[in-house]
XYZ file of N, CA and C in Angstrom:
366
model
N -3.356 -5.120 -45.224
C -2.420 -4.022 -45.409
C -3.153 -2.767 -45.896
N -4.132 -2.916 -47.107
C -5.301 -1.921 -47.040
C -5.542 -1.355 -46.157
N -6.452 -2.014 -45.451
C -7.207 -1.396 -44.426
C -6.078 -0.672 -43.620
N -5.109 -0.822 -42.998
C -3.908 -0.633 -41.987
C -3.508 0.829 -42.931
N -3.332 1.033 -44.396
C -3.402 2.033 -45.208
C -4.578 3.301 -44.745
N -5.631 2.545 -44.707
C -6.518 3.680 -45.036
C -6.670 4.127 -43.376
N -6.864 3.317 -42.334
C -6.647 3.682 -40.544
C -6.234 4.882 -40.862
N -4.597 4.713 -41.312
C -3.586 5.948 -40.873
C -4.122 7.208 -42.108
N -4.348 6.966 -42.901
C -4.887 7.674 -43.880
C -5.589 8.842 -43.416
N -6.706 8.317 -42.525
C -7.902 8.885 -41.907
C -7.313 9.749 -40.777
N -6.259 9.076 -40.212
C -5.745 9.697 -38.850
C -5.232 10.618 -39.040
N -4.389 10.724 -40.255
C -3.554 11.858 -40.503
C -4.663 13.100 -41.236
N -5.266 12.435 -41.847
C -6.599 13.188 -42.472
C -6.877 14.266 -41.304
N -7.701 13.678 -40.310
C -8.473 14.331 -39.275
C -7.156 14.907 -38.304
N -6.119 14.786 -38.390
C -5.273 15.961 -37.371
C -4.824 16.856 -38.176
N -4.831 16.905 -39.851
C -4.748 17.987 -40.063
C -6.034 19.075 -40.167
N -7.097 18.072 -40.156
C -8.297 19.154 -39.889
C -8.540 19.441 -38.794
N -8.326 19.175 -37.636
C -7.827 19.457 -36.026
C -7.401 20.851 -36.349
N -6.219 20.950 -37.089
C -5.299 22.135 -36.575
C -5.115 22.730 -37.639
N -6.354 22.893 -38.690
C -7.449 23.542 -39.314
C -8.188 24.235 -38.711
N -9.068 23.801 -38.465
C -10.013 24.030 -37.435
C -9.834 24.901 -36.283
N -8.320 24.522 -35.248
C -7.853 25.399 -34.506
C -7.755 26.815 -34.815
N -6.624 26.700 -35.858
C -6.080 27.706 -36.928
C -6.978 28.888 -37.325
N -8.384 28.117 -38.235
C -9.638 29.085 -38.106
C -10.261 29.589 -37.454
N -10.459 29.044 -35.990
C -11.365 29.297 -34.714
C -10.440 30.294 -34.458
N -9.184 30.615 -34.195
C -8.310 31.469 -33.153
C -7.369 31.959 -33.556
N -7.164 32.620 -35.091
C -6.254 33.274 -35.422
C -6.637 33.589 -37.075
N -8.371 33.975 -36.633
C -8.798 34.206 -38.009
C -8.229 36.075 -38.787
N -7.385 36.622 -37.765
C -6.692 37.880 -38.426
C -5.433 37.374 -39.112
N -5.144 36.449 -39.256
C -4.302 35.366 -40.281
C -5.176 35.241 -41.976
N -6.132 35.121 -41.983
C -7.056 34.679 -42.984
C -7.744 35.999 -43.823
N -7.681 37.199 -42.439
C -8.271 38.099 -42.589
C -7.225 39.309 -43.366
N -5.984 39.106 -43.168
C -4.763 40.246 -43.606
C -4.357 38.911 -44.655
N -4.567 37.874 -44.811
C -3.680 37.702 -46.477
C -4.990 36.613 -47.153
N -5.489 37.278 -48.137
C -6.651 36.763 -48.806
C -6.598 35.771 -49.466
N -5.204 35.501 -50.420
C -4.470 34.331 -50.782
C -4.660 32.798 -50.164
N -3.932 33.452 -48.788
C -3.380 32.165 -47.859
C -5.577 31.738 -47.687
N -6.139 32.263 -47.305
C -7.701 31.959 -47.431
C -8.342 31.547 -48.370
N -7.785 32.107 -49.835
C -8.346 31.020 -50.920
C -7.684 30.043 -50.690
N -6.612 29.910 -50.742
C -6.071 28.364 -50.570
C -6.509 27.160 -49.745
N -6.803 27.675 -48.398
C -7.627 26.904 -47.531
C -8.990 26.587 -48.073
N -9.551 27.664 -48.453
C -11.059 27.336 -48.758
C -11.340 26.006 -50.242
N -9.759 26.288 -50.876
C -9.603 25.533 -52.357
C -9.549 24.300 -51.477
N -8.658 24.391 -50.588
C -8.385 22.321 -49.804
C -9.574 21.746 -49.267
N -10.634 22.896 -48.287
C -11.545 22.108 -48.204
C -12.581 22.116 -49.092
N -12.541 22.517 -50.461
C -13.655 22.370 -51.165
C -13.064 20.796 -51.670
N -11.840 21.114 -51.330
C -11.403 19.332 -52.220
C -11.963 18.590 -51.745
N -11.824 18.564 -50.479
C -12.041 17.502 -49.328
C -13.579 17.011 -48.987
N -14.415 18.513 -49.354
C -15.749 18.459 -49.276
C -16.398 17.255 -50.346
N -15.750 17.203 -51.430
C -16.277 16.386 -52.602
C -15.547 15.218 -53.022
N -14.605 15.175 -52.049
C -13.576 14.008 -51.939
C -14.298 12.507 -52.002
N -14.688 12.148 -52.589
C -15.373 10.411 -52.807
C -14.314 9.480 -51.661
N -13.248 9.691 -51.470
C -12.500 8.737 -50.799
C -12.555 8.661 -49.127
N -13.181 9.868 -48.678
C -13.145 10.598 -47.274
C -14.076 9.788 -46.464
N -14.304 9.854 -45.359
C -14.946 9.340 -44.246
C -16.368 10.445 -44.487
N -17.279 10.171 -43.677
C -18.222 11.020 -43.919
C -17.634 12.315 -42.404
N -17.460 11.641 -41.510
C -16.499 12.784 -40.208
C -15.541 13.460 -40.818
N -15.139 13.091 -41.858
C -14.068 13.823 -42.330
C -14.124 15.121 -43.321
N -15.871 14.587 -44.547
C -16.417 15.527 -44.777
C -16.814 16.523 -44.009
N -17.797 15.991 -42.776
C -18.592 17.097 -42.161
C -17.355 18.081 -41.512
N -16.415 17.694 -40.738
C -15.665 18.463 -40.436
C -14.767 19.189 -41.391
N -14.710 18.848 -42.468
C -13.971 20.000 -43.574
C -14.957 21.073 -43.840
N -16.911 20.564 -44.305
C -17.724 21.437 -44.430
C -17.723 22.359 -43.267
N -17.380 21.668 -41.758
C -17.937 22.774 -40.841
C -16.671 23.687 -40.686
N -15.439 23.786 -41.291
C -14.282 24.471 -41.379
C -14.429 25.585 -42.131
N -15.057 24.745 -43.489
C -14.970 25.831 -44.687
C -16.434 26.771 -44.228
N -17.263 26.464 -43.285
C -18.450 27.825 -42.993
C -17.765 28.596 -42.497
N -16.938 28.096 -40.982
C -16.188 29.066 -40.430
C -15.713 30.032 -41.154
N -14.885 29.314 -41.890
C -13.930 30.582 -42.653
C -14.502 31.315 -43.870
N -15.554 31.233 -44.253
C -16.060 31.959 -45.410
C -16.957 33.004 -44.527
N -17.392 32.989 -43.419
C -18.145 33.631 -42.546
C -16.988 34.851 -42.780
N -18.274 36.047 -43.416
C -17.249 37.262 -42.844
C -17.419 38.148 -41.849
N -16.161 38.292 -40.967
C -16.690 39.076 -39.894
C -17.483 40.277 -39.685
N -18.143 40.051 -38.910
C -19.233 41.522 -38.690
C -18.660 42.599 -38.185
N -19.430 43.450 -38.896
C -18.665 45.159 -38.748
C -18.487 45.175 -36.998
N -19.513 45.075 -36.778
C -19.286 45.421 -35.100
C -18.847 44.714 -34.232
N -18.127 43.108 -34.460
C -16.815 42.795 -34.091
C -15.427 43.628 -33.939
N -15.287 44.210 -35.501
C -14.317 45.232 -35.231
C -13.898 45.964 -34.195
N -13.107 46.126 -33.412
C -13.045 47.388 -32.253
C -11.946 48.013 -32.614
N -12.262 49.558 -32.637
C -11.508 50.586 -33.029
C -10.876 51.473 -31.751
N -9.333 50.904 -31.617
C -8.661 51.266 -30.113
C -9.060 52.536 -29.771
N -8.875 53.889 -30.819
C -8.923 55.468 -31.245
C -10.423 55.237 -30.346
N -11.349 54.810 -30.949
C -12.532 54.977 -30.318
C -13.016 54.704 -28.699
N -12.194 53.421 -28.663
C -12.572 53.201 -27.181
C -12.030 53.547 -26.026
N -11.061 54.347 -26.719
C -10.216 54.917 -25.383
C -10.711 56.495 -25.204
N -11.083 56.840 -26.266
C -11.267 58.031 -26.028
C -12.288 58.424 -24.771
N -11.546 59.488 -23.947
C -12.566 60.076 -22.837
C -14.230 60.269 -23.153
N -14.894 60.056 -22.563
C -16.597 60.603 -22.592
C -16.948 61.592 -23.397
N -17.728 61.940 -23.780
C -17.946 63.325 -24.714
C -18.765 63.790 -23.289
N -19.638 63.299 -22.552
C -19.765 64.332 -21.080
C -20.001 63.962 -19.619
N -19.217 64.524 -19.548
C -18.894 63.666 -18.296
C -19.722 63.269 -17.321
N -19.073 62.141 -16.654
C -20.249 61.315 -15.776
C -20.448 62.253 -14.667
N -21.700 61.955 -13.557
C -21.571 62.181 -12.350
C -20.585 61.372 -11.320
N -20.358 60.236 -11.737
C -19.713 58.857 -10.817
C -18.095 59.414 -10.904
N -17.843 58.845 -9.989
C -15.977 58.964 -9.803
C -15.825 57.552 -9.019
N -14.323 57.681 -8.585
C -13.876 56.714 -7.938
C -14.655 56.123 -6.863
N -15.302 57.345 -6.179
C -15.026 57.068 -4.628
C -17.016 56.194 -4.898
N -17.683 56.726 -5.939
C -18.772 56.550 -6.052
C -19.367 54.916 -6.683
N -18.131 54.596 -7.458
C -18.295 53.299 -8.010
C -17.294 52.390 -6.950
N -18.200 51.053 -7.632
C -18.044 49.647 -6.456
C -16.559 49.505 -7.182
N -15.494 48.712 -6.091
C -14.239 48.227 -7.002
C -14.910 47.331 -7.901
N -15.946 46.336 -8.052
C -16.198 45.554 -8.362
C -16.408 45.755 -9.929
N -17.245 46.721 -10.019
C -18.006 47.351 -11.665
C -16.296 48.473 -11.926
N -15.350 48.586 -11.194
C -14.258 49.133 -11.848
C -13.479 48.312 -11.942
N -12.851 47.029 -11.778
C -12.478 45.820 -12.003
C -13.051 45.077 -13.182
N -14.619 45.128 -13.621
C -15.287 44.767 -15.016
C -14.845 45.422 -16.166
N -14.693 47.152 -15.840
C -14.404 47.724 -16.978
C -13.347 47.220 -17.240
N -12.207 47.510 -16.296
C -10.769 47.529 -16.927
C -10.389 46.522 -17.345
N -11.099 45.408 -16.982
C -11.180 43.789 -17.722
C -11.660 43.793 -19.219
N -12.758 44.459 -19.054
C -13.393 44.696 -20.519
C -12.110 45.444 -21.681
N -11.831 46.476 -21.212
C -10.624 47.405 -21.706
C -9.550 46.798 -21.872
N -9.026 45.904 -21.354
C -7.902 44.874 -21.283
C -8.469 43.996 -22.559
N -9.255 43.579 -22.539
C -9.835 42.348 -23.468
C -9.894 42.895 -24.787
N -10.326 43.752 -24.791
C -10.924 44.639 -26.019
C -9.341 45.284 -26.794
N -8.455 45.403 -25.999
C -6.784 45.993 -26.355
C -6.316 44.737 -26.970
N -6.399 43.709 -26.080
C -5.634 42.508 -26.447
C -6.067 41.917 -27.703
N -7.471 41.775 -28.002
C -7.925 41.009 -28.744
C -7.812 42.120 -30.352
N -7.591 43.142 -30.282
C -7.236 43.845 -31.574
C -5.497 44.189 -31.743
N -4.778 43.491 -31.113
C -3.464 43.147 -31.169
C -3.784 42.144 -32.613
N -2.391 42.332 -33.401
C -2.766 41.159 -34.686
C -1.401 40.881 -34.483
N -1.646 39.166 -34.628
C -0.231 38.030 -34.514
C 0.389 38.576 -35.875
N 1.789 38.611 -36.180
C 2.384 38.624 -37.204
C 2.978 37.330 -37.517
């Protein structure tokens, strides 16, 4: 009955560090706008880090959670919309007719990516 205890123990253990893990990887402007809700996380896996009762998978994956999230983002991650939209300071020689659709299909992908990804989930 132990053992059958500690199985599920572990299972439930490791899916909440699953979707930990998720959580940190892909919605770190969550962590980044409330500093709180980030100590708190960083307080659970320091628990977990020194937890005597844990699996050793269960450590390493809390340690490799808590790097993630103490990692602070680099300035030049940031993208500043004001900045990147703004027109050229001088203008190109190239126009439409001069560029491939191909390299004007990259930008506006790039420009798309770069809009979307400084959208913040509420």
């Amino acid at each position: 009955m132990k053992k059958r205890e500690s199985v599920i123990s572990t299972a439930a253990t490791m899916r909440v560090l699953n979707v930990l893990k998720h959580w940190v990887s892909k919605h770190q402007q969550d962590f980044e706008s409330d500093p709180d809700l980030k100590q708190q996380v960083i307080d659970l896996l320091d628990e977990m880090v020194v937890n005597s009762n844990l699996l050793p998978a269960e450590h390493k994956a809390a340690a490799s959670i808590l790097r993630t999230i103490s990692k602070e983002p680099s300035p030049d991650k940031k993208v500043d919309l004001t900045q990147l939209l703004l027109p050229p300071a001088s203008p190109s020689k190239d126009n439409l007719d001069t560029l491939s659709a191909l390299d004007i299909a990259e930008q506006l992908t790039y420009l798309d990516h770069q809009i979307f990804i400084a959208i913040r989930s509420e």
